[in-house]
Tab-separated table of C-alpha atoms in Angstrom:
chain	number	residue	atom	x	y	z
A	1	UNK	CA	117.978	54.257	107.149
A	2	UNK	CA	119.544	56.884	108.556
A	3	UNK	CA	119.889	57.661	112.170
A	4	UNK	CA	118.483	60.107	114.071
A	5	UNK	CA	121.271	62.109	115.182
A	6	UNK	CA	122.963	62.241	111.414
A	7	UNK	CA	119.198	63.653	110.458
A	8	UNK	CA	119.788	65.662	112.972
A	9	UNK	CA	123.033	67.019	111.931
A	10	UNK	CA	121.772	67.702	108.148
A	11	UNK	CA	119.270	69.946	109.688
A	12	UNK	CA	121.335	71.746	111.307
A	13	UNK	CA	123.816	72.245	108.686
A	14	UNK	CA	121.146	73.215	106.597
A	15	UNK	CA	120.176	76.229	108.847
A	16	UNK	CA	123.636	77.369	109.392
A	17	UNK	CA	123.862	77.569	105.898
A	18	UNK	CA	120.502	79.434	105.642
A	19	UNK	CA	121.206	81.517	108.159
A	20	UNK	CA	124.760	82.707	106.526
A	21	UNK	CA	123.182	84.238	103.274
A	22	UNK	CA	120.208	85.852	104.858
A	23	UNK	CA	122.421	88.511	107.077
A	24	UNK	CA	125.091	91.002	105.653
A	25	UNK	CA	128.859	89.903	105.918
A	26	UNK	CA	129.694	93.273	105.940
A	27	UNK	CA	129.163	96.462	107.729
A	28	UNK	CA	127.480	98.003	104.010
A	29	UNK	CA	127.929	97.088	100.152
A	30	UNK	CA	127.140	100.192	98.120
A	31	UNK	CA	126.622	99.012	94.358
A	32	UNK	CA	129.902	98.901	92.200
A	33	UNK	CA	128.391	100.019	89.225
A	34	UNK	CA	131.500	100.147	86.987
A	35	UNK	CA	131.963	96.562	86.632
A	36	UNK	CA	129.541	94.489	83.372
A	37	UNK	CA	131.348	91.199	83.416
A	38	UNK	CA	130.082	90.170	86.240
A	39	UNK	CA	126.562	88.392	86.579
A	40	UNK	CA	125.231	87.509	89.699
A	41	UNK	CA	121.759	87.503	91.247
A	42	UNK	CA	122.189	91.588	92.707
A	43	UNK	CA	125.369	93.688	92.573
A	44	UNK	CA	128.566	93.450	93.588
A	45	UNK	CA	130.161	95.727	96.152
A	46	UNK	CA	132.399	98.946	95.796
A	47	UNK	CA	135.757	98.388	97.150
A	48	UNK	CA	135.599	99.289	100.552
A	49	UNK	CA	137.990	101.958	100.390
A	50	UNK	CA	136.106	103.868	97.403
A	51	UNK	CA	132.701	103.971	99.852
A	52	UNK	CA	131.750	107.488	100.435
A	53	UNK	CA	129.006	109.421	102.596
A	54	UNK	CA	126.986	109.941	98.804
A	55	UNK	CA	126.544	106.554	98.645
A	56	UNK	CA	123.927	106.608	101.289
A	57	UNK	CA	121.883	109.856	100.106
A	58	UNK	CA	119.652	109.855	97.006
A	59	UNK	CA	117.898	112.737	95.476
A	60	UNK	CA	115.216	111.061	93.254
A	61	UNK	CA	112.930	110.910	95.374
A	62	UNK	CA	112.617	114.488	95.852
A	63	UNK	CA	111.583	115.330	92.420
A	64	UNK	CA	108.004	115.312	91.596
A	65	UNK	CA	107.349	112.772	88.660
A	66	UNK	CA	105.729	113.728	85.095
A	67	UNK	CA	101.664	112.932	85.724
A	68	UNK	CA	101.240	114.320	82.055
A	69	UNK	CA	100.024	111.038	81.337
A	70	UNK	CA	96.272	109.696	80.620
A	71	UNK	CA	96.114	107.574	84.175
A	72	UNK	CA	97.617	111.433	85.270
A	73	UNK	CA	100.126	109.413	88.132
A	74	UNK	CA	103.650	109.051	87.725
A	75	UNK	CA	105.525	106.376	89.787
A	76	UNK	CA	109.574	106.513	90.395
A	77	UNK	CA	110.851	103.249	92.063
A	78	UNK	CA	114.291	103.653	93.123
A	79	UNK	CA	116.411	100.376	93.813
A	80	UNK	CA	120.245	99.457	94.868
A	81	UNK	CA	120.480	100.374	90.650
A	82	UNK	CA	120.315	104.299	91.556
A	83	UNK	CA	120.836	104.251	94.852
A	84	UNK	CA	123.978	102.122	95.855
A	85	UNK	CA	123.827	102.372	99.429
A	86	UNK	CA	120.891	100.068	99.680
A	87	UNK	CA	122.447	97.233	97.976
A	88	UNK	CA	122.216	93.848	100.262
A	89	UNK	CA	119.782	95.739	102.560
A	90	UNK	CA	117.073	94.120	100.999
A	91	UNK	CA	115.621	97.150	100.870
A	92	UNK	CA	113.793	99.943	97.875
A	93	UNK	CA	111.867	103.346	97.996
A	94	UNK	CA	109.115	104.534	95.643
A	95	UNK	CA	107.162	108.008	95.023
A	96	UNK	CA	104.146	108.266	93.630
A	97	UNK	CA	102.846	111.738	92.226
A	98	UNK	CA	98.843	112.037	91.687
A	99	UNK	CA	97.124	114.559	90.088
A	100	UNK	CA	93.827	115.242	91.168
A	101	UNK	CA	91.624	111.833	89.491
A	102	UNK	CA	94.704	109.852	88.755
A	103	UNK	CA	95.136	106.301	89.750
A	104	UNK	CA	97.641	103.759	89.465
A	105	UNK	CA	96.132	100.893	87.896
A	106	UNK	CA	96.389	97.384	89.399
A	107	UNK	CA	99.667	95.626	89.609
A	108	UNK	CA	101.716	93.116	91.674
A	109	UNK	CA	105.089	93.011	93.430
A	110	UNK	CA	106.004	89.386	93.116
A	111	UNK	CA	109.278	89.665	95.482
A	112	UNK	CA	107.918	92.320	97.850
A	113	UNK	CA	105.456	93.750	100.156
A	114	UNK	CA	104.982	97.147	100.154
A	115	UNK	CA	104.256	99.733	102.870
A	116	UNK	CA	102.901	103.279	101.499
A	117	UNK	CA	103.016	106.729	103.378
A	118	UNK	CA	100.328	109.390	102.281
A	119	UNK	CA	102.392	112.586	102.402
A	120	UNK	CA	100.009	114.830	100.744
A	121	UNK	CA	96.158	114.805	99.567
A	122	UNK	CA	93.598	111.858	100.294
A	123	UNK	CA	94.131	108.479	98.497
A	124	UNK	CA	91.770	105.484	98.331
A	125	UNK	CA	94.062	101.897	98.409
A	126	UNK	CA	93.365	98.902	98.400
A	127	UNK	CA	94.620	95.420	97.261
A	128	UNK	CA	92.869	91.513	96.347
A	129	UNK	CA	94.075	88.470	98.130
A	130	UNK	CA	93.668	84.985	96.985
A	131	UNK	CA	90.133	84.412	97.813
A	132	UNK	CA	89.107	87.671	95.810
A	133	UNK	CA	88.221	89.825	98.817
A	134	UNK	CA	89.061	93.314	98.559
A	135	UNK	CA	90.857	95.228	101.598
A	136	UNK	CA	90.323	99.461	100.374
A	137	UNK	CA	90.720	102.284	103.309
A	138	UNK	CA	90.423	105.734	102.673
A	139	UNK	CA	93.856	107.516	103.363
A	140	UNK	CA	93.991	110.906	104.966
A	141	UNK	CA	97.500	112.748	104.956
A	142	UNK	CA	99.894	110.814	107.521
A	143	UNK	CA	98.117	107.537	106.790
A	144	UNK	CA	100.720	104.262	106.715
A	145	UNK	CA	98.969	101.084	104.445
A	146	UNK	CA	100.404	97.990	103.851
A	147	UNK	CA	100.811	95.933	100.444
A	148	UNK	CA	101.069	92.291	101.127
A	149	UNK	CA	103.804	90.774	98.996
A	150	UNK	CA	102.447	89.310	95.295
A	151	UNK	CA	98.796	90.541	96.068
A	152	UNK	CA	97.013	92.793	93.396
A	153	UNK	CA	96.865	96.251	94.567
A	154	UNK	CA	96.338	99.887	93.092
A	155	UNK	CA	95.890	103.321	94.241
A	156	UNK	CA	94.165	106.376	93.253
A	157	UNK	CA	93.326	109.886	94.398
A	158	UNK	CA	90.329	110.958	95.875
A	159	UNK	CA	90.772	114.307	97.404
A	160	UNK	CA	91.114	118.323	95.820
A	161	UNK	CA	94.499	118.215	95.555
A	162	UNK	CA	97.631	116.269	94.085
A	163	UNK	CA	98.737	113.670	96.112
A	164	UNK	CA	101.930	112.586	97.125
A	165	UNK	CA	102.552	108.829	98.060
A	166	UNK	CA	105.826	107.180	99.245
A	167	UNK	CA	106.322	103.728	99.764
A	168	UNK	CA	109.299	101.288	101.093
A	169	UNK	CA	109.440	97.109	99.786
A	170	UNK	CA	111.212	94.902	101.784
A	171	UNK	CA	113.579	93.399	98.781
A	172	UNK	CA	116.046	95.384	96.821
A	173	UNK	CA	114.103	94.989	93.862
A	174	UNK	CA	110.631	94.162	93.932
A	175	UNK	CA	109.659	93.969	90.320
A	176	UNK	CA	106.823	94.613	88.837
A	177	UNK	CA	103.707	93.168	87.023
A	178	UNK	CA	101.584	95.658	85.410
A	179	UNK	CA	98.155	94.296	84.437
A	180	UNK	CA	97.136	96.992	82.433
A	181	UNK	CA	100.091	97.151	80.687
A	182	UNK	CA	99.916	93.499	80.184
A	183	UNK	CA	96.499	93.226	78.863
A	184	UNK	CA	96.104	96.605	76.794
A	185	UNK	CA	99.892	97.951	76.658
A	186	UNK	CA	100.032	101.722	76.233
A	187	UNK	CA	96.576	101.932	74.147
A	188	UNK	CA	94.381	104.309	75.630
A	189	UNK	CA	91.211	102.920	75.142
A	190	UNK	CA	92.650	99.656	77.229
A	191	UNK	CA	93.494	102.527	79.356
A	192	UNK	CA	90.042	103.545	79.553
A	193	UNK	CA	88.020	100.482	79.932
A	194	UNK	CA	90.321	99.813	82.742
A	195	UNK	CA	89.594	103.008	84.572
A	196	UNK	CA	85.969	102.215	84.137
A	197	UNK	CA	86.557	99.085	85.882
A	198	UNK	CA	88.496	100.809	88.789
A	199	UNK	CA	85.416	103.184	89.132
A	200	UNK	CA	83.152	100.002	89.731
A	201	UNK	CA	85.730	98.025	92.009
A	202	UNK	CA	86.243	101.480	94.299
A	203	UNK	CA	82.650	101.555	96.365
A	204	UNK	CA	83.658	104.004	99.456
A	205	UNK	CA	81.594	106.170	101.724
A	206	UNK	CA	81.625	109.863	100.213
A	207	UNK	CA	82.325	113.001	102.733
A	208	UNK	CA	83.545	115.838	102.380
A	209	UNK	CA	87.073	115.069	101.304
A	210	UNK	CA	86.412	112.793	98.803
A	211	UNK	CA	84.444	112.568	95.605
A	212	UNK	CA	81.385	110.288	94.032
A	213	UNK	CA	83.287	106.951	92.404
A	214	UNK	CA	81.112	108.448	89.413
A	215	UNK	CA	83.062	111.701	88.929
A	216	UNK	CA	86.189	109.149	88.320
């Protein structure tokens, strides 16, 4: 058996070790994008001397996304894969554009939670956890809402006007399971019946900067 202090010393070899990959070794680690031949799990770094200010600035998010679409929403996630300065920040952005009715349909982030910023318009969210409740709030401009990592969740807008969501996950690349696109792919009437589902599944107190579920 062993004894109690070499137990002792395991565990606390085991946390040093921990403890080493979870922080940076490095000041930053913009993504070296040039390089194919190398395969690990995220991207390696740009040689320190090639970093640049750029590295640390992205544009994408400032560019409203295509909501010509039947869902009318358009999401743009952008990772350490666009934007190099967040590589090993653990770290991603996302914008969501809403036209007036449009809803992004349910969907998980298995690697991240995600908080969401209403910039513009009024947006009804709300995500599932594992006993089936359902957690919705109505979201006025300004609002903050949080995403709990791997838990169903969707969005959808309930005001006059477009909306404008952005969001921030906690991991560089939180991936993403569509369940609409799972179950119907890209066919509209899929599309459809799952909008009419939405419609039943949002039940929210109607004033005057939001719309009957029915109008959906």
């Amino acid at each position: 058996m062993l004894s109690s202090n070499l137990l002792f010393a395991i565990a606390i070899a085991l946390l040093c070790s921990l403890s080493a990959n979870s922080d940076n070794l490095q000041d930053t680690c913009p993504t070296d994008t040039s390089s194919d031949t190398v395969f690990i799990n995220g991207f390696p770094c740009k040689n320190p001397s090639n970093i640049t200010t750029s590295d640390f600035k992205n544009l994408l998010l400032s560019q409203q996304g295509s909501t010509d679409t039947f869902l009318r929403s358009s999401v743009t996630i952008v990772t350490a894969a666009e934007f190099p300065g967040l590589n090993t920040l653990g770290l991603s952005t996302a914008r969501t554009d809403l036209e007036i009715d449009g809803l992004v349909t349910p969907h998980t982030h298995p690697r991240a939670s995600e908080m969401i910023f209403v910039a513009k318009g009024v947006v009804i969210a709300g995500f599932i956890d594992t006993k089936s409740d359902l957690f919705q709030s109505v979201l006025q401009e300004g609002d903050v809402f949080v995403f709990p990592k791997g838990l169903l969740h969707y969005c959808l807008n309930s005001g006059f006007e477009d909306a404008i969501v952005y969001s921030v996950f906690n991991a560089q690349n939180p991936g993403v399971v569509d369940l609409a696109n799972a179950m119907f792919g890209d066919k509209e009437s899929g599309m459809a019946t799952m909008k009419m589902a939405m419609a039943k599944l949002v039940a929210r107190t109607v004033d005057d900067t939001t719309k009957p579920y029915d109008e959906l």
